[in-house]
Coordinates of C-alpha atoms in Angstrom, one line a residue:
Chain A
M25 CA -31.8 91.5 -31.2
T26 CA -30.4 89.5 -28.7
E27 CA -26.9 90.1 -27.4
K28 CA -26.2 85.4 -28.7
R29 CA -27.7 86.7 -31.8
T30 CA -25.8 89.2 -32.7
R31 CA -22.9 87.1 -32.1
L32 CA -24.2 84.2 -34.5
V33 CA -25.2 87.0 -37.3
V34 CA -21.9 88.3 -37.4
V35 CA -20.1 84.8 -37.8
V36 CA -22.6 84.6 -40.8
V37 CA -21.8 87.9 -42.2
V38 CA -18.1 87.2 -41.5
L39 CA -18.0 83.2 -43.1
G40 CA -20.3 84.2 -46.0
Q41 CA -17.9 87.2 -47.1
L42 CA -14.6 84.9 -46.7
L43 CA -17.4 82.2 -49.0
L44 CA -17.3 84.9 -51.3
L45 CA -13.5 85.5 -51.5
G46 CA -12.6 82.2 -51.8
A47 CA -15.0 81.8 -55.2
Q48 CA -13.2 85.1 -56.0
V49 CA -9.7 83.6 -55.3
P50 CA -8.5 83.0 -58.7
A51 CA -11.9 84.3 -60.2
A52 CA -12.4 81.5 -63.0
D53 CA -12.6 84.0 -65.8
G54 CA -11.5 86.8 -64.0
G55 CA -15.0 88.1 -64.5
Q56 CA -16.9 90.0 -61.7
T57 CA -19.5 88.6 -59.4
L58 CA -22.9 90.3 -59.4
L59 CA -22.6 91.8 -56.8
A60 CA -19.2 93.0 -56.5
G61 CA -20.4 94.1 -60.0
A62 CA -23.1 96.4 -58.6
W63 CA -21.0 98.1 -56.1
M64 CA -18.0 99.1 -58.5
R65 CA -21.2 100.5 -61.0
G66 CA -22.2 102.5 -57.6
I67 CA -19.5 104.2 -56.9
A68 CA -17.6 104.1 -60.3
P69 CA -19.5 106.6 -61.2
L70 CA -18.8 108.8 -58.2
A71 CA -15.0 108.5 -58.9
A72 CA -16.4 110.0 -62.8
L73 CA -18.2 113.3 -61.1
V74 CA -15.2 113.6 -58.3
D75 CA -12.2 113.3 -61.9
G76 CA -15.2 115.2 -64.0
A77 CA -15.2 118.3 -60.9
A78 CA -11.9 118.1 -60.8
D79 CA -10.3 118.3 -64.0
A80 CA -13.6 122.0 -64.7
V81 CA -11.9 123.7 -61.7
S82 CA -7.9 122.9 -62.6
G83 CA -9.4 123.7 -66.2
L84 CA -10.6 126.7 -65.2
A85 CA -7.3 128.1 -63.5
V86 CA -5.3 126.9 -66.3
Y87 CA -7.0 128.4 -68.6
W88 CA -6.6 131.5 -66.6
T89 CA -3.3 131.1 -65.9
T90 CA -1.7 130.3 -69.7
R91 CA -4.3 131.4 -72.1
R92 CA -1.3 133.4 -74.2
R93 CA 0.8 130.3 -73.4
L94 CA -1.9 128.3 -74.9
L95 CA -2.5 130.0 -78.1
S96 CA 1.1 130.2 -78.8
E97 CA 0.7 126.6 -78.1
N98 CA -2.0 126.2 -80.6
D99 CA -0.7 128.1 -83.6
R100 CA 2.6 126.0 -83.3
L101 CA 0.8 122.7 -82.7
R102 CA -1.6 123.8 -86.2
R103 CA 2.2 123.8 -88.3
E104 CA 3.1 121.1 -87.2
N105 CA -0.2 118.7 -87.8
E106 CA 0.4 120.4 -91.6
R107 CA 3.8 118.8 -91.1
L108 CA 2.3 115.6 -90.0
R109 CA 0.0 115.6 -93.2
Q110 CA 2.2 115.8 -95.5
L111 CA 4.3 113.3 -93.8
A112 CA 1.3 111.4 -93.6
V113 CA 0.6 111.3 -97.1
R114 CA 4.1 110.3 -98.2
N115 CA 3.8 107.6 -95.5
L116 CA 1.0 106.3 -97.7
G117 CA 2.7 105.3 -100.1
V118 CA 5.1 103.5 -97.8
T119 CA 2.7 101.8 -96.4
A120 CA 1.3 100.5 -99.6
D121 CA 5.0 99.8 -100.9
L122 CA 5.1 97.8 -98.4
E123 CA 2.2 95.8 -98.6
R124 CA 2.7 94.8 -102.2
L125 CA 6.0 93.6 -100.5
A126 CA 4.0 91.7 -98.1
A127 CA 1.9 90.3 -100.3
A128 CA 4.8 89.3 -103.0
V129 CA 6.8 86.7 -99.7
D130 CA 3.3 86.2 -98.7
Y131 CA 3.5 88.0 -95.0
G132 CA 1.0 88.1 -93.2
R133 CA 1.6 90.6 -90.7
A134 CA -0.9 91.3 -87.7
S135 CA -4.5 92.6 -88.2
G136 CA -4.5 95.5 -86.7
R137 CA -6.6 95.8 -83.7
T138 CA -9.8 97.8 -82.6
V139 CA -8.8 100.9 -80.3
R140 CA -11.1 102.5 -78.0
L141 CA -10.3 105.7 -75.8
A142 CA -11.1 105.5 -72.1
D143 CA -10.9 108.5 -69.8
V144 CA -9.6 107.6 -66.4
V145 CA -12.2 108.4 -63.5
Y146 CA -9.7 106.6 -60.0
S147 CA -6.4 105.3 -59.5
D148 CA -4.7 103.9 -56.9
R149 CA -1.1 103.0 -58.0
V150 CA 0.3 102.3 -54.8
S151 CA -1.2 99.8 -52.4
W152 CA -2.7 96.6 -52.8
P153 CA -4.2 96.2 -55.8
R154 CA -2.9 98.4 -57.7
T155 CA -5.7 99.1 -60.6
M156 CA -7.0 101.5 -61.8
L157 CA -10.7 102.5 -62.9
V158 CA -11.6 103.5 -66.1
R159 CA -15.2 104.9 -67.8
L160 CA -15.7 103.8 -71.2
G161 CA -17.4 105.6 -74.6
A162 CA -18.4 102.5 -75.4
A163 CA -19.7 98.6 -74.5
G164 CA -17.4 96.6 -76.1
V165 CA -14.1 96.2 -73.5
G166 CA -13.8 92.5 -72.4
H167 CA -11.9 90.5 -69.9
N168 CA -8.1 91.2 -70.4
D169 CA -8.0 93.3 -73.0
P170 CA -5.0 94.8 -73.4
V171 CA -4.5 99.0 -72.3
I172 CA -2.7 101.5 -73.3
T173 CA -0.7 104.9 -73.6
D174 CA 0.8 106.0 -75.8
A175 CA 4.1 105.8 -74.0
G176 CA 3.4 102.4 -73.6
L177 CA 1.9 99.1 -72.0
V178 CA -0.8 100.0 -68.5
G179 CA -1.7 97.0 -67.4
R180 CA -5.1 94.5 -68.6
V181 CA -8.5 94.8 -67.6
V182 CA -9.8 92.8 -64.9
G183 CA -13.7 93.9 -64.8
V184 CA -15.8 95.4 -66.2
S185 CA -19.5 97.3 -65.5
G186 CA -21.3 99.0 -67.4
R187 CA -19.2 101.5 -69.1
Y188 CA -17.0 101.0 -66.0
A189 CA -13.9 98.9 -66.4
R190 CA -11.4 98.6 -63.6
V191 CA -8.2 98.0 -65.2
Q192 CA -4.8 96.1 -63.2
L193 CA -1.7 98.3 -63.3
I194 CA 1.9 96.1 -64.9
I195 CA 3.1 97.3 -61.2
D196 CA 1.1 95.5 -59.4
R197 CA 2.5 92.6 -57.7
S198 CA 0.5 89.3 -59.1
A199 CA 0.5 91.3 -62.9
S200 CA 2.8 89.3 -64.9
V201 CA 3.9 90.4 -68.8
G202 CA 5.6 89.1 -71.5
V203 CA 8.7 90.8 -72.4
M204 CA 12.1 90.7 -74.7
V205 CA 14.3 93.1 -74.6
E206 CA 14.4 95.1 -77.9
R207 CA 17.5 95.4 -79.2
T208 CA 19.1 91.4 -78.2
R209 CA 15.4 90.2 -78.6
R210 CA 15.7 88.1 -75.7
Q211 CA 12.7 87.1 -74.0
G212 CA 11.9 87.4 -70.0
V213 CA 8.9 88.2 -67.6
V214 CA 8.0 91.2 -65.7
R215 CA 6.8 91.6 -62.7
G216 CA 5.1 94.6 -60.4
S217 CA 7.5 94.9 -57.2
S218 CA 7.2 97.4 -54.9
G219 CA 10.2 99.3 -56.2
G220 CA 8.1 98.8 -60.5
L221 CA 9.0 96.4 -62.2
A222 CA 10.9 93.9 -61.9
L223 CA 12.4 91.8 -65.0
Q224 CA 13.0 88.2 -64.6
F225 CA 13.6 85.3 -66.0
I226 CA 17.7 87.2 -68.4
P227 CA 19.8 84.7 -68.3
L228 CA 23.3 85.6 -66.7
Q229 CA 24.8 85.0 -70.8
A230 CA 22.7 86.8 -72.2
D231 CA 23.4 90.8 -73.7
L232 CA 22.0 93.1 -70.8
V233 CA 23.1 96.8 -70.2
V234 CA 21.7 100.1 -68.6
G235 CA 19.1 101.0 -71.0
D236 CA 18.1 98.2 -72.9
R237 CA 14.4 98.5 -73.6
V238 CA 11.9 96.2 -73.1
V239 CA 9.1 96.0 -74.6
T240 CA 6.0 93.6 -75.1
A241 CA 6.7 90.3 -76.6
G242 CA 3.3 89.3 -77.9
I243 CA 3.6 85.5 -76.2
D244 CA 1.5 85.3 -73.3
G245 CA -1.5 85.4 -75.0
V246 CA -2.6 88.5 -73.7
Y247 CA -1.1 91.6 -74.7
P248 CA 0.0 91.7 -78.7
R249 CA 4.4 92.3 -79.7
G250 CA 6.4 95.7 -79.6
I251 CA 4.7 98.0 -76.7
A252 CA 6.8 99.9 -74.6
V253 CA 6.9 98.8 -71.2
G254 CA 10.3 99.9 -69.6
T255 CA 13.8 100.3 -70.1
V256 CA 16.8 99.0 -67.5
T257 CA 18.1 101.5 -64.5
R258 CA 19.6 98.5 -63.1
A259 CA 21.0 94.6 -63.6
E260 CA 23.1 92.9 -61.2
A261 CA 23.8 89.1 -61.3
G262 CA 20.8 88.0 -59.3
N263 CA 20.8 83.5 -58.3
E264 CA 23.4 81.5 -60.0
L265 CA 21.4 81.5 -63.2
F266 CA 19.5 84.8 -63.9
Y267 CA 20.3 88.5 -63.9
E268 CA 18.1 91.0 -61.3
V269 CA 16.7 93.7 -63.4
E270 CA 14.6 97.0 -62.1
L271 CA 12.8 98.8 -65.1
A272 CA 11.6 102.5 -65.0
P273 CA 8.3 101.5 -66.2
A274 CA 7.5 103.1 -69.3
V275 CA 4.6 105.1 -68.3
D276 CA 4.6 107.4 -66.1
F277 CA 1.3 106.2 -63.8
A278 CA 0.7 109.7 -62.0
T279 CA -0.1 111.6 -65.7
V280 CA -2.2 108.9 -67.4
D281 CA -6.0 110.5 -67.2
H282 CA -6.7 108.8 -70.6
V283 CA -6.2 105.5 -72.0
Y284 CA -6.4 103.3 -74.9
I285 CA -8.2 99.5 -75.2
L286 CA -7.3 97.9 -77.6
E287 CA -9.7 94.7 -78.7
P288 CA -8.1 91.0 -78.2
E289 CA -6.8 89.7 -81.2
E290 CA -8.1 86.0 -82.4
L291 CA -7.2 83.1 -82.7
P292 CA -7.6 80.9 -86.0
E293 CA -10.6 78.4 -85.5
A294 CA -7.9 75.3 -85.7
L295 CA -5.8 76.7 -83.4
R296 CA -8.2 77.6 -80.4
D297 CA -9.0 75.7 -76.9
P298 CA -11.6 74.3 -76.8
A299 CA -12.1 74.3 -73.1
A300 CA -10.8 77.7 -72.9
P301 CA -13.6 80.7 -73.0
T302 CA -14.2 82.4 -76.3
P303 CA -13.7 86.7 -75.9
D304 CA -17.4 87.0 -76.5
A305 CA -17.8 84.2 -73.6
V306 CA -16.1 86.7 -71.2
R307 CA -17.3 89.7 -72.8
Chain B
M195 CA -34.7 105.8 -40.5
K196 CA -33.2 108.3 -39.7
R197 CA -29.2 107.0 -38.1
L198 CA -29.6 104.8 -41.6
L199 CA -29.7 108.1 -43.8
E200 CA -27.3 109.6 -41.6
F201 CA -24.8 106.9 -42.3
A202 CA -25.2 106.5 -45.5
G203 CA -24.5 109.8 -46.0
A204 CA -21.7 110.0 -43.6
L205 CA -20.5 107.0 -45.9
L206 CA -21.4 108.4 -48.9
V207 CA -19.3 111.7 -48.1
A208 CA -16.3 109.8 -46.9
V209 CA -16.4 108.0 -50.4
T210 CA -16.9 111.3 -52.0
L211 CA -13.5 112.4 -49.8
H212 CA -11.4 109.8 -50.4
L213 CA -11.8 110.0 -54.6
I214 CA -10.5 113.7 -54.2
G215 CA -8.4 113.1 -51.3
T216 CA -5.9 110.2 -53.8
R217 CA -6.9 112.6 -56.5
L218 CA -4.3 114.9 -54.9
V219 CA -1.7 112.6 -52.8
S220 CA -1.1 109.2 -55.0
E221 CA -0.3 108.2 -51.0
W222 CA -3.1 108.1 -49.9
P223 CA -5.1 104.8 -49.9
L224 CA -1.8 104.5 -47.4
I225 CA -1.9 107.0 -45.2
L226 CA -6.3 107.2 -44.4
D227 CA -9.2 104.4 -44.1
L228 CA -11.9 107.5 -43.9
M229 CA -14.6 104.8 -45.0
L230 CA -13.4 102.9 -41.4
I231 CA -13.9 106.4 -39.4
V232 CA -17.3 105.9 -40.6
V233 CA -17.8 102.7 -39.3
L234 CA -16.0 103.3 -35.9
F235 CA -18.3 106.6 -35.2
A236 CA -21.2 104.1 -36.0
A237 CA -19.9 101.1 -33.1
L238 CA -19.7 103.4 -31.1
D239 CA -22.8 103.5 -29.0
G240 CA -22.9 99.7 -28.8
N241 CA -24.7 98.7 -30.4
T242 CA -23.3 95.4 -32.7
L243 CA -25.9 95.6 -35.0
S244 CA -25.7 98.8 -36.1
G245 CA -21.5 97.9 -35.8
L246 CA -21.0 94.8 -37.6
A247 CA -24.0 96.3 -40.7
A248 CA -21.8 99.5 -40.8
G249 CA -18.7 97.6 -41.3
L250 CA -20.4 95.2 -43.4
A251 CA -21.3 98.4 -46.0
A252 CA -18.4 100.0 -45.8
G253 CA -16.8 97.7 -46.5
W254 CA -18.1 96.3 -49.4
A255 CA -17.6 100.6 -50.3
T256 CA -14.2 100.3 -49.7
D257 CA -13.3 96.3 -51.9
A258 CA -15.5 98.6 -55.0
V259 CA -13.2 101.5 -54.3
A260 CA -9.4 99.4 -54.2
G261 CA -10.2 96.9 -56.5
T262 CA -9.9 94.1 -53.8
P263 CA -11.2 90.8 -54.1
F264 CA -15.0 91.7 -52.7
G265 CA -15.9 90.6 -49.5
L266 CA -12.4 91.3 -48.8
F267 CA -12.3 95.0 -46.2
G268 CA -16.9 93.5 -45.8
A269 CA -15.5 90.8 -43.8
I270 CA -12.6 92.7 -42.4
D271 CA -15.0 95.7 -41.9
T272 CA -17.9 93.2 -40.0
M273 CA -15.3 92.3 -37.7
I274 CA -14.2 95.5 -36.8
G275 CA -17.7 97.3 -36.8
Y276 CA -19.2 94.8 -34.1
G277 CA -16.0 94.9 -32.0
A278 CA -15.5 98.1 -31.8
A279 CA -19.5 98.0 -30.7
L280 CA -18.4 95.7 -27.8
A281 CA -15.9 97.5 -26.3
A282 CA -18.0 100.6 -26.5
Q283 CA -20.7 98.7 -24.1
R284 CA -17.0 97.7 -22.4
V285 CA -15.5 101.7 -22.2
V286 CA -16.9 104.8 -21.7
I287 CA -15.4 107.1 -24.5
E288 CA -15.8 110.5 -23.6
R289 CA -12.0 112.5 -24.1
A290 CA -10.1 113.2 -27.2
A291 CA -7.5 111.0 -26.5
G292 CA -9.7 108.3 -25.3
A293 CA -11.6 108.4 -28.4
A294 CA -8.0 108.8 -30.2
L295 CA -6.7 105.9 -29.1
F296 CA -9.7 103.3 -29.8
F297 CA -9.6 104.6 -33.3
A298 CA -5.4 104.1 -33.8
A299 CA -6.4 100.8 -32.0
A300 CA -8.9 99.7 -34.6
A301 CA -7.1 101.1 -37.4
L302 CA -4.4 98.7 -36.3
V303 CA -6.9 94.7 -35.9
Q304 CA -8.1 95.9 -39.4
Q305 CA -4.8 96.5 -40.7
G306 CA -3.5 92.8 -39.2
L307 CA -6.7 91.2 -40.1
F308 CA -5.7 92.6 -43.9
L309 CA -2.4 91.6 -43.9
G310 CA -3.2 88.3 -42.1
L311 CA -5.5 87.5 -44.8
S312 CA -3.6 88.8 -48.0
L313 CA -1.0 86.4 -46.2
V314 CA -3.7 83.7 -46.4
L315 CA -5.1 84.8 -50.1
L316 CA -1.8 86.0 -51.7
A317 CA 1.3 84.3 -53.1
A318 CA 3.0 87.6 -53.5
P319 CA 1.3 90.3 -50.6
E320 CA 2.2 93.5 -50.6
T321 CA 4.0 94.3 -48.1
S322 CA 5.3 97.7 -48.9
A323 CA 2.7 99.6 -47.6
Y324 CA 3.4 98.1 -44.4
R325 CA 5.9 101.2 -44.4
W326 CA 2.8 103.3 -44.0
L327 CA 1.0 101.2 -40.6
A328 CA 1.7 104.0 -38.2
V329 CA 1.6 106.6 -40.2
K330 CA -2.3 105.0 -40.8
V331 CA -2.8 104.3 -37.4
A332 CA -2.1 108.1 -36.4
A333 CA -4.0 109.3 -38.4
T334 CA -6.8 107.8 -37.7
G335 CA -6.7 108.3 -34.5
V336 CA -5.9 112.3 -34.6
L337 CA -8.9 112.3 -37.3
G338 CA -11.1 109.9 -34.8
A339 CA -10.5 112.2 -32.3
I340 CA -11.2 115.6 -34.1
L341 CA -13.9 114.2 -35.1
F342 CA -15.1 113.0 -31.6
H343 CA -14.4 116.0 -30.4
L344 CA -16.7 118.2 -32.7
R345 CA -18.5 116.0 -32.6
Q346 CA -19.4 116.4 -28.3
R347 CA -19.6 120.5 -29.3
L348 CA -22.0 120.3 -31.8
A349 CA -24.7 117.3 -30.0
N350 CA -24.0 120.5 -26.1
R351 CA -24.6 122.7 -28.5
L352 CA -27.6 121.5 -30.6
D353 CA -28.5 120.9 -26.4
L354 CA -27.9 124.5 -25.3
W355 CA -30.4 125.8 -28.0
R356 CA -33.4 123.5 -28.1
H357 CA -33.0 123.9 -23.5
T358 CA -32.8 127.4 -24.3
R359 CA -35.7 127.8 -26.9
R360 CA -37.9 125.7 -24.4
T361 CA -37.3 128.4 -21.3
K362 CA -37.8 131.4 -23.8
I363 CA -41.3 129.8 -25.5
R364 CA -42.3 129.8 -21.2
L365 CA -41.7 133.1 -20.4
D366 CA -43.6 134.5 -23.3
R367 CA -46.4 132.9 -22.5

């Protein structure tokens, strides 16, 4: 091929990809293009293989070095399991009481969502974009599904390809979450920042102190209410109107090896926006 | 075909090492881009077509791993692969120091293009990664020079082995 033709190929390939980029940013429904999905399907099993091999090696090392500790811990966990079972039996009665009381005052509680377990096979929490790749146990996860751990909020699903999903972490610069300060119920928005998390739109007259817990407010249409997001570590007067607030994330992203994906809650038919895509359409 | 298989194998190794590296050191993606090194080795012989094709494939692999908008690194590494091949046509690299400069310059240009496209595409581009720019450029240069040196030594050994083998056959006759 002559140099002139090669130059033409470069121009076509680069322009083609810039057009491809333009089509994706911002993506209409956040779904992936076929090409992106195919590459993710190709790379993700390799990530899972590396993750599995690393787990096996570290697991073997841990087994031999900590066998005695594991045995005593197992014993302790058995006892704790027994205690928790007794607690669960007692709580059954409390739940039944709550349901009866809720029915008496006609209070409709938020329905329980289906929770799916997923293994983290790759996590990049330092460069842009801050995402993780997870392997799903079963299909059925969709775009925007909230992702949590037992410690708090991790992020949301931004792409699904086969049995793998890409999760945008809440510490990513382009991520934002509708939140409230647990103690005062004051609402704001948490965004990812280079330092971790920043809480925005808390007015200066609001009651806010270092150590306040921040949880999801359930007002953004993505995350349900009450999931821990972080704790206030710094709150200073910013511009004339709002605080400048830094949060320590509730989740230690360095230690997350599995996550739970929540199924989205469907809005009642009467409240749905006819123009908005249904969860099934983007699934 | 042999070159294609070599490239595919090298890219696979680079992606695997990237995944292992990220698992061991969380800052790995900020320190080193192994896929870029594979592109630069593919472009070293001065063939612009193989340079751009290598850049395209490695860029797509980077996009798939990093989760960047698909085609971002595809476009950047295509330009890097083509540009590196053009540069290799004009510059003769024989020493490790020259290779280090070549690899480091490519890493710098790649990060510059990445910053430029991020500023165009994103409302609030992530700038914290640029604190690591010097580390990434230096690491790419050093690793590129080491691999270049090893490749040259391996090629020399192979040549010597082939030559010795031929000589022995002739003597046996």
